[in-house]
Coordinates of C-alpha atoms and ligand atoms in Angstrom, one line a residue:
M18 CA 6.5 -6.7 -22.6
G19 CA 6.1 -9.1 -25.5
D20 CA 8.3 -11.8 -24.1
P21 CA 8.4 -14.9 -26.3
E22 CA 5.6 -17.1 -25.0
T23 CA 7.8 -20.1 -25.4
G24 CA 8.9 -19.9 -21.8
S25 CA 12.6 -19.8 -22.8
G26 CA 12.9 -16.1 -23.4
G27 CA 12.0 -13.3 -21.0
N28 CA 11.2 -14.7 -17.6
G29 CA 12.6 -18.1 -18.4
L30 CA 15.8 -16.5 -19.5
K31 CA 15.9 -14.4 -16.4
R32 CA 15.3 -17.4 -14.2
Q33 CA 18.1 -19.3 -15.9
L34 CA 20.5 -16.4 -15.4
V35 CA 19.6 -16.1 -11.8
E36 CA 20.1 -19.8 -11.3
S37 CA 23.4 -19.9 -13.1
L38 CA 24.7 -16.9 -11.1
V39 CA 23.7 -18.6 -7.8
H40 CA 25.5 -21.8 -8.9
Q41 CA 28.6 -19.8 -9.8
K42 CA 28.8 -17.9 -6.6
K43 CA 29.4 -20.8 -4.2
P44 CA 32.7 -22.0 -5.7
L45 CA 33.7 -18.5 -6.4
F46 CA 33.9 -17.5 -2.8
H47 CA 35.0 -20.8 -1.4
S48 CA 38.7 -19.9 -1.1
W49 CA 40.3 -16.5 -0.3
F50 CA 42.6 -17.0 -3.2
Q51 CA 39.8 -16.8 -5.7
Y52 CA 38.5 -13.8 -3.9
L53 CA 41.9 -12.1 -4.2
L54 CA 41.9 -13.0 -7.9
L55 CA 38.5 -11.4 -8.4
L56 CA 39.7 -8.3 -6.5
C57 CA 42.6 -7.9 -8.9
L58 CA 40.3 -8.4 -11.9
G59 CA 38.0 -5.7 -10.4
I60 CA 40.9 -3.3 -10.1
F61 CA 42.0 -4.0 -13.6
V62 CA 38.6 -3.4 -15.0
I63 CA 38.3 -0.1 -13.1
F64 CA 41.8 0.8 -14.4
V65 CA 40.8 0.2 -18.0
Y66 CA 37.6 2.1 -17.5
V67 CA 39.4 5.1 -16.1
M68 CA 42.0 5.0 -18.9
S69 CA 39.3 5.4 -21.6
D70 CA 37.3 8.6 -22.2
S71 CA 34.0 7.2 -21.0
S72 CA 32.3 4.0 -20.2
L73 CA 30.8 4.1 -23.7
T74 CA 34.1 4.0 -25.6
W75 CA 35.2 1.3 -23.2
W76 CA 32.1 -0.7 -24.0
K77 CA 32.4 0.0 -27.8
S78 CA 36.0 -1.3 -27.8
F79 CA 34.8 -4.8 -26.9
P80 CA 34.4 -7.1 -29.8
L81 CA 31.0 -8.4 -28.9
H82 CA 30.1 -11.8 -30.1
E83 CA 26.9 -12.7 -31.8
H84 CA 26.0 -14.5 -28.6
Y85 CA 26.1 -11.3 -26.7
Q86 CA 23.9 -9.8 -29.4
M87 CA 21.4 -12.6 -28.8
F88 CA 21.5 -11.9 -25.1
F89 CA 20.7 -8.2 -25.8
N90 CA 18.2 -9.2 -28.4
L91 CA 16.3 -10.9 -25.6
T92 CA 17.0 -8.5 -22.8
N93 CA 17.1 -5.1 -24.2
Q94 CA 13.4 -4.7 -23.6
V95 CA 13.1 -7.0 -20.7
N96 CA 14.9 -4.7 -18.3
L97 CA 16.8 -7.1 -16.2
P98 CA 18.5 -5.6 -13.1
P99 CA 22.1 -4.7 -14.0
P100 CA 23.9 -7.6 -12.4
Y101 CA 22.1 -10.0 -14.7
R102 CA 22.7 -8.1 -17.9
I103 CA 25.8 -10.1 -18.8
H104 CA 25.6 -13.8 -18.8
P105 CA 28.8 -15.1 -17.0
K106 CA 29.4 -17.6 -19.8
H107 CA 29.6 -14.9 -22.3
R108 CA 31.8 -12.6 -20.3
V109 CA 34.4 -15.3 -20.7
K110 CA 33.9 -15.5 -24.4
L111 CA 34.8 -11.8 -25.1
H112 CA 38.2 -12.6 -26.5
E113 CA 37.4 -15.6 -28.6
T114 CA 35.3 -13.6 -31.0
T115 CA 35.8 -13.5 -34.7
E116 CA 33.2 -10.9 -35.4
H117 CA 34.0 -7.3 -34.5
P118 CA 30.7 -5.4 -34.4
T119 CA 30.8 -1.8 -33.4
V120 CA 28.1 0.6 -32.3
P121 CA 26.9 2.6 -35.2
P122 CA 28.4 6.1 -35.1
T123 CA 25.9 8.8 -35.7
G124 CA 25.7 9.6 -39.4
T125 CA 26.8 6.1 -40.5
K126 CA 26.1 5.4 -44.2
Y127 CA 23.9 2.4 -44.3
H128 CA 24.1 0.4 -47.4
Q129 CA 21.2 -0.8 -49.4
A130 CA 20.0 -4.2 -48.3
Y131 CA 18.8 -5.0 -51.8
P132 CA 21.1 -8.0 -52.5
R133 CA 21.5 -7.5 -56.2
N134 CA 23.7 -4.5 -55.5
Y135 CA 26.3 -7.2 -54.6
H136 CA 28.0 -9.9 -56.6
F137 CA 28.8 -13.5 -55.8
V138 CA 32.4 -14.5 -55.8
M139 CA 31.7 -18.1 -55.0
D140 CA 28.2 -19.4 -55.6
N141 CA 28.4 -23.2 -55.9
T142 CA 25.6 -22.9 -58.5
E143 CA 25.8 -26.7 -59.2
V144 CA 24.8 -27.9 -55.7
C145 CA 21.1 -27.5 -56.2
K146 CA 21.2 -28.7 -59.8
T147 CA 22.7 -32.1 -59.0
K148 CA 20.2 -32.6 -56.1
T149 CA 16.8 -31.3 -55.3
P150 CA 17.0 -30.6 -51.6
F151 CA 14.1 -30.8 -49.2
L152 CA 15.8 -28.4 -46.9
V153 CA 18.8 -26.0 -47.3
L154 CA 20.6 -24.7 -44.2
M155 CA 22.2 -21.3 -44.7
V156 CA 24.8 -20.4 -42.1
P157 CA 26.2 -16.8 -42.0
V158 CA 29.7 -17.0 -40.7
A159 CA 32.8 -14.8 -40.5
P160 CA 35.3 -15.7 -43.3
K161 CA 38.0 -16.5 -40.8
N162 CA 35.8 -18.8 -38.6
V163 CA 36.9 -22.1 -40.2
A164 CA 36.6 -23.8 -36.7
A165 CA 32.8 -23.1 -36.6
R166 CA 32.4 -24.4 -40.2
D167 CA 34.4 -27.6 -39.4
A168 CA 32.4 -28.3 -36.3
I169 CA 29.1 -27.9 -38.2
R170 CA 30.4 -30.1 -41.1
Q171 CA 31.1 -33.0 -38.6
T172 CA 27.8 -32.6 -36.7
W173 CA 24.5 -31.4 -38.1
A174 CA 25.8 -30.9 -41.7
N175 CA 27.4 -34.4 -41.9
D176 CA 24.4 -36.3 -43.2
T177 CA 22.9 -35.1 -46.4
L178 CA 20.0 -37.6 -46.1
V179 CA 17.9 -36.9 -43.0
Q180 CA 14.7 -38.9 -42.4
G181 CA 14.8 -39.8 -46.0
E182 CA 15.1 -36.2 -47.2
V183 CA 18.0 -34.4 -48.9
V184 CA 19.4 -31.7 -46.7
L185 CA 22.2 -29.3 -47.8
T186 CA 24.3 -26.9 -45.6
L187 CA 26.0 -23.9 -47.1
F188 CA 28.0 -21.1 -45.4
M189 CA 27.5 -17.5 -46.3
L190 CA 30.5 -15.1 -46.2
G191 CA 31.3 -11.6 -47.1
F192 CA 34.7 -10.1 -47.7
S193 CA 36.9 -9.7 -44.6
E194 CA 38.6 -6.5 -43.8
G195 CA 42.4 -6.4 -43.2
A196 CA 45.8 -6.8 -44.8
D197 CA 45.6 -10.6 -45.1
F198 CA 42.6 -10.4 -47.5
E199 CA 44.4 -12.1 -50.4
Q200 CA 45.7 -15.0 -48.3
L201 CA 42.4 -15.5 -46.7
Q202 CA 40.6 -15.6 -50.1
E203 CA 43.1 -18.2 -51.3
K204 CA 42.4 -20.3 -48.2
L205 CA 38.7 -20.0 -48.7
K206 CA 39.1 -21.1 -52.3
Q207 CA 40.9 -24.2 -51.1
E208 CA 38.3 -24.9 -48.5
N209 CA 35.5 -24.6 -51.0
L210 CA 37.4 -26.9 -53.4
Q211 CA 37.3 -29.5 -50.7
H212 CA 33.8 -29.1 -49.4
H213 CA 31.8 -27.2 -52.1
D214 CA 29.8 -25.4 -49.4
L215 CA 31.0 -21.8 -49.4
I216 CA 28.9 -18.9 -50.8
Q217 CA 30.7 -15.6 -50.9
S218 CA 29.6 -12.2 -52.0
D219 CA 31.5 -8.9 -52.3
F220 CA 30.1 -6.9 -49.4
M221 CA 32.2 -6.1 -46.3
D222 CA 31.5 -8.8 -43.7
S223 CA 30.7 -6.8 -40.6
Y224 CA 28.2 -6.7 -37.8
L225 CA 26.4 -3.7 -39.3
N226 CA 26.1 -5.5 -42.6
L227 CA 24.2 -8.5 -41.2
T228 CA 21.1 -7.5 -43.0
I229 CA 23.0 -7.5 -46.3
K230 CA 24.3 -11.0 -45.5
T231 CA 20.8 -12.2 -44.8
M232 CA 19.4 -10.7 -48.0
V233 CA 22.3 -12.2 -50.1
I234 CA 21.3 -15.6 -48.6
M235 CA 17.8 -14.9 -49.8
D236 CA 19.1 -13.9 -53.3
W237 CA 21.1 -17.1 -53.5
L238 CA 18.2 -19.3 -52.5
A239 CA 15.9 -17.5 -55.0
T240 CA 18.3 -17.6 -58.0
R241 CA 20.6 -20.7 -57.3
C242 CA 18.4 -23.1 -55.4
N243 CA 14.7 -22.5 -56.1
T244 CA 13.9 -26.2 -56.3
A245 CA 14.4 -26.6 -52.6
A246 CA 11.2 -26.9 -50.5
Y247 CA 12.3 -25.3 -47.3
A248 CA 15.3 -23.3 -46.1
M249 CA 16.6 -22.1 -42.7
K250 CA 18.9 -19.3 -41.7
I251 CA 20.9 -20.5 -38.8
D252 CA 23.7 -18.9 -36.9
S253 CA 27.0 -20.7 -36.7
D254 CA 27.0 -21.0 -32.9
M255 CA 23.9 -23.1 -32.8
F256 CA 23.0 -26.6 -31.8
L257 CA 20.6 -27.9 -34.4
N258 CA 18.6 -31.2 -34.0
I259 CA 18.3 -31.7 -37.7
D260 CA 16.1 -34.8 -37.4
N261 CA 13.5 -33.0 -35.3
L262 CA 13.5 -30.1 -37.8
V263 CA 12.9 -32.4 -40.8
I264 CA 10.2 -34.4 -38.9
M265 CA 8.5 -31.1 -38.1
L266 CA 8.6 -30.0 -41.7
Q267 CA 7.3 -33.4 -43.0
K268 CA 4.0 -32.9 -41.0
P269 CA 1.2 -32.6 -43.5
D270 CA -0.2 -29.5 -41.8
I271 CA 3.0 -27.5 -42.3
P272 CA 2.3 -24.9 -45.1
K273 CA 4.3 -25.3 -48.3
L274 CA 4.1 -21.6 -49.2
N275 CA 4.4 -18.3 -47.3
Y276 CA 5.6 -20.1 -44.2
L277 CA 8.1 -18.6 -41.7
T278 CA 8.6 -20.0 -38.3
G279 CA 11.1 -20.0 -35.4
M280 CA 11.1 -18.3 -32.0
L281 CA 8.5 -15.6 -32.4
M282 CA 9.2 -12.0 -31.2
W283 CA 6.0 -10.0 -30.5
N284 CA 5.8 -6.2 -30.0
R285 CA 9.5 -5.6 -29.8
Q286 CA 10.3 -2.0 -29.2
V287 CA 12.7 -0.2 -31.5
V288 CA 15.7 0.9 -29.5
R289 CA 16.1 4.7 -29.6
S290 CA 18.9 5.1 -27.2
K291 CA 21.9 6.3 -29.2
N292 CA 24.3 4.5 -26.9
S293 CA 22.7 1.1 -27.6
K294 CA 24.0 -1.5 -30.0
W295 CA 20.4 -1.8 -31.1
Y296 CA 19.9 1.8 -31.9
V297 CA 17.9 2.4 -35.0
P298 CA 17.3 6.0 -36.0
E299 CA 13.8 7.1 -36.8
E300 CA 14.8 8.0 -40.4
M301 CA 15.4 4.3 -41.0
Y302 CA 12.5 2.9 -39.0
P303 CA 9.9 5.4 -37.9
G304 CA 7.5 3.2 -36.0
P305 CA 7.9 2.4 -32.2
I306 CA 7.5 -1.3 -32.6
Y307 CA 8.8 -4.0 -35.0
P308 CA 6.3 -6.2 -36.7
T309 CA 6.3 -9.8 -35.4
Y310 CA 9.5 -11.5 -36.4
T311 CA 11.4 -14.7 -35.8
L312 CA 14.6 -14.5 -33.7
G313 CA 17.7 -14.4 -35.8
M314 CA 19.4 -17.4 -34.2
G315 CA 17.5 -19.8 -36.5
Y316 CA 14.4 -19.3 -38.6
V317 CA 12.8 -21.7 -41.1
F318 CA 10.9 -20.7 -44.2
S319 CA 9.2 -22.2 -47.3
N320 CA 11.5 -21.5 -50.2
D321 CA 9.0 -19.4 -52.2
L322 CA 9.7 -16.6 -49.7
P323 CA 13.4 -15.7 -50.5
G324 CA 12.5 -14.3 -53.9
K325 CA 9.6 -12.4 -52.4
F326 CA 11.9 -11.0 -49.7
V327 CA 14.3 -9.8 -52.4
E328 CA 11.6 -8.0 -54.2
A329 CA 10.2 -6.5 -51.0
S330 CA 13.7 -5.3 -49.9
K331 CA 13.8 -2.9 -52.9
S332 CA 11.3 -0.7 -51.1
I333 CA 12.2 -1.2 -47.5
K334 CA 14.8 1.1 -45.9
P335 CA 17.6 -1.1 -44.6
F336 CA 18.4 -1.2 -40.9
N337 CA 20.9 -3.4 -39.2
I338 CA 18.5 -5.6 -37.2
E339 CA 18.4 -8.5 -39.7
D340 CA 15.7 -10.6 -38.2
A341 CA 13.4 -7.6 -37.6
Y342 CA 14.1 -6.6 -41.2
I343 CA 12.8 -10.0 -42.4
G344 CA 9.8 -9.3 -40.2
M345 CA 9.4 -6.0 -42.2
C346 CA 9.6 -7.9 -45.5
M347 CA 6.8 -10.3 -44.3
K348 CA 4.6 -7.4 -43.3
K349 CA 5.2 -5.7 -46.7
L350 CA 4.1 -9.0 -48.3
G351 CA 1.0 -9.0 -46.1
L352 CA 2.2 -12.1 -44.3
A353 CA 3.1 -12.9 -40.7
P354 CA 5.3 -15.6 -39.1
T355 CA 3.6 -18.8 -37.9
S356 CA 4.2 -20.3 -34.4
P357 CA 5.9 -23.6 -34.6
P358 CA 3.7 -26.7 -34.0
N359 CA 5.3 -26.9 -30.5
P360 CA 6.7 -23.6 -29.2
S361 CA 9.3 -25.4 -27.1
L362 CA 11.1 -26.6 -30.2
F363 CA 13.0 -23.4 -30.8
K364 CA 15.1 -22.5 -27.7
A365 CA 17.7 -20.0 -27.1
Y366 CA 19.7 -20.4 -23.9
N367 CA 20.2 -23.4 -21.6
T368 CA 22.3 -23.5 -18.5
R369 CA 23.6 -27.0 -19.0
Y370 CA 23.6 -29.9 -21.5
D371 CA 20.9 -32.5 -20.9
R372 CA 20.8 -35.4 -23.4
C373 CA 17.1 -36.0 -23.0
E374 CA 16.3 -32.3 -23.4
Y375 CA 18.6 -32.0 -26.5
S376 CA 16.9 -35.0 -28.1
K377 CA 13.5 -33.1 -28.1
V378 CA 14.3 -29.6 -29.2
I379 CA 15.3 -28.1 -32.6
T380 CA 17.6 -25.3 -31.6
Y381 CA 19.8 -24.2 -28.7
I382 CA 22.5 -21.5 -28.6
L383 CA 25.9 -22.9 -27.7
G384 CA 29.0 -21.4 -26.2
S385 CA 31.6 -22.8 -28.6
S386 CA 32.2 -25.1 -31.5
Q387 CA 33.8 -27.6 -29.1
E388 CA 30.5 -27.7 -27.2
L389 CA 28.7 -28.5 -30.5
V390 CA 30.9 -31.5 -31.2
K391 CA 30.8 -32.7 -27.6
Y392 CA 27.0 -32.5 -27.3
W393 CA 26.4 -33.9 -30.7
T394 CA 28.7 -36.9 -30.1
D395 CA 26.9 -37.6 -26.8
L396 CA 23.5 -37.3 -28.3
K397 CA 24.3 -39.7 -31.1
K398 CA 25.8 -42.4 -28.9
P399 CA 23.7 -45.6 -28.7
G400 CA 21.0 -45.9 -26.1
P401 CA 17.8 -44.0 -25.4
P402 CA 18.4 -40.4 -24.6
C403 CA 15.7 -40.2 -21.9
G404 CA 15.5 -42.0 -18.6
Q405 CA 17.2 -45.4 -18.2
Ligands
NAG28 C1 29.3 -38.6 -41.1 O1 28.6 -39.4 -42.0 C2 29.2 -40.6 -42.5 C3 28.4 -41.3 -43.5 O2 27.2 -40.7 -43.7 C4 29.5 -41.5 -41.3 O3 30.2 -42.7 -41.7 C5 30.3 -40.8 -40.3 O4 30.5 -41.5 -39.1 C6 29.7 -39.4 -39.9 N1 30.6 -38.7 -39.1 C7 30.3 -38.2 -37.9 C8 31.3 -37.4 -37.2 O5 29.2 -38.4 -37.4
NAG29 C1 28.9 -2.8 -45.6 O1 29.3 -3.3 -46.9 C2 29.6 -2.3 -47.8 C3 29.8 -2.9 -49.1 O2 30.9 -3.8 -49.1 C4 30.8 -1.5 -47.3 O3 31.1 -0.4 -48.2 C5 30.5 -0.9 -46.0 O4 31.6 -0.3 -45.4 C6 30.0 -2.0 -45.0 N1 29.6 -1.4 -43.8 C7 30.0 -1.7 -42.6 C8 29.5 -0.9 -41.5 O5 30.9 -2.5 -42.5
NAG30 C1 20.1 -10.8 -32.8 O1 19.6 -9.9 -33.7 C2 20.5 -9.7 -34.8 C3 20.0 -8.6 -35.6 O2 18.6 -8.7 -35.9 C4 20.4 -11.0 -35.6 O3 21.2 -10.9 -36.8 C5 21.0 -12.1 -34.8 O4 20.9 -13.3 -35.5 C6 20.2 -12.2 -33.5 N1 20.9 -13.1 -32.7 C7 20.4 -14.2 -32.3 C8 21.3 -15.2 -31.6 O5 19.2 -14.5 -32.4

């Protein structure tokens, strides 16, 4: 079924989920009180369900986090049995979300992904003029999510010199919807005055516009930072072992051109069920299978590619699956993603933090910004991370 051969998607993921559910069950049923609590919750859920028109509208009304999205990214073709579809950790996170994706209603107008239809409001055009970065990390983030930005600033973005190489981190934002637009813009301006790391463009920042966000990132890299050697699109809820990434890219056999790597997705089926979050109509993407692409949580590329993606996007119909869209751009260019030197470097989910493990990988998906700060601090404390 085209599971990632890295061992951390597909079956690996399934195993982790089963394990975590087993671990959770013991304490859950230990006391009758918790059982009672669970029962109340169950009744409440049924109540909410009955109150809404159908299970679908109920489902749609949930503000799903990008995490969730990732979970579905990995599972929508894996066909896990229903109890394992929702990771317990993410069930808890439902109300902490800052992104409010919705299922595309039929007949949605999709907007051109070609990024030059949009305009930069903040572009920090000087950052790549004063420095020639080896690597630029581009983080799409919701305008309101200052907590995620601050956590990243004090962890993997804190050092601008990594393994002797200049590394920059920038945050990509669109416009937020809502009445507090003006106030938020003012706050963002102040935040940028302090950190000089916000890039903002005038498209509506929403789940369905993620492809636009990615393409605007590509446009910025191509027009404002073309001296950089490599770049990475990385989600704001990620752990990034930046040293390991730079060490990987410094290897002499890593290509300097036409290079795209990350967690590779092979033979992913296009979702045709209209009720799915992943639904893509045939008018937008006629084929049954996506070209090989790199999972959206974090992919790395040589910096000649952004300009080529921008050109390619002129003639590719936009659809809202941003990572598969980049796969389409690669295909159009006659290129394909490359497996990382070691496939276990790019990982998605892990059930628990392990210092030794985190010292060896490049990516992991995290549950919160607090986790990022906590794990990072622990990883950086003195002493060897593996086996004492
Ligand atoms: C960030 O980097 C500075 C200097 O490079 C260092 O002094 C400081 O301790 C770092 N902060 C964290 C939270 O690691
Ligand atoms: C995407 O962005 C465009 C341009 O700002 C906007 O008109 C449109 O409503 C957005 N679409 C969604 C689904 O948010
Ligand atoms: C899941 O897919 C979407 C759309 O392609 C992408 O934007 C997102 O980054 C992916 N999520 C993860 C965590 O990989």
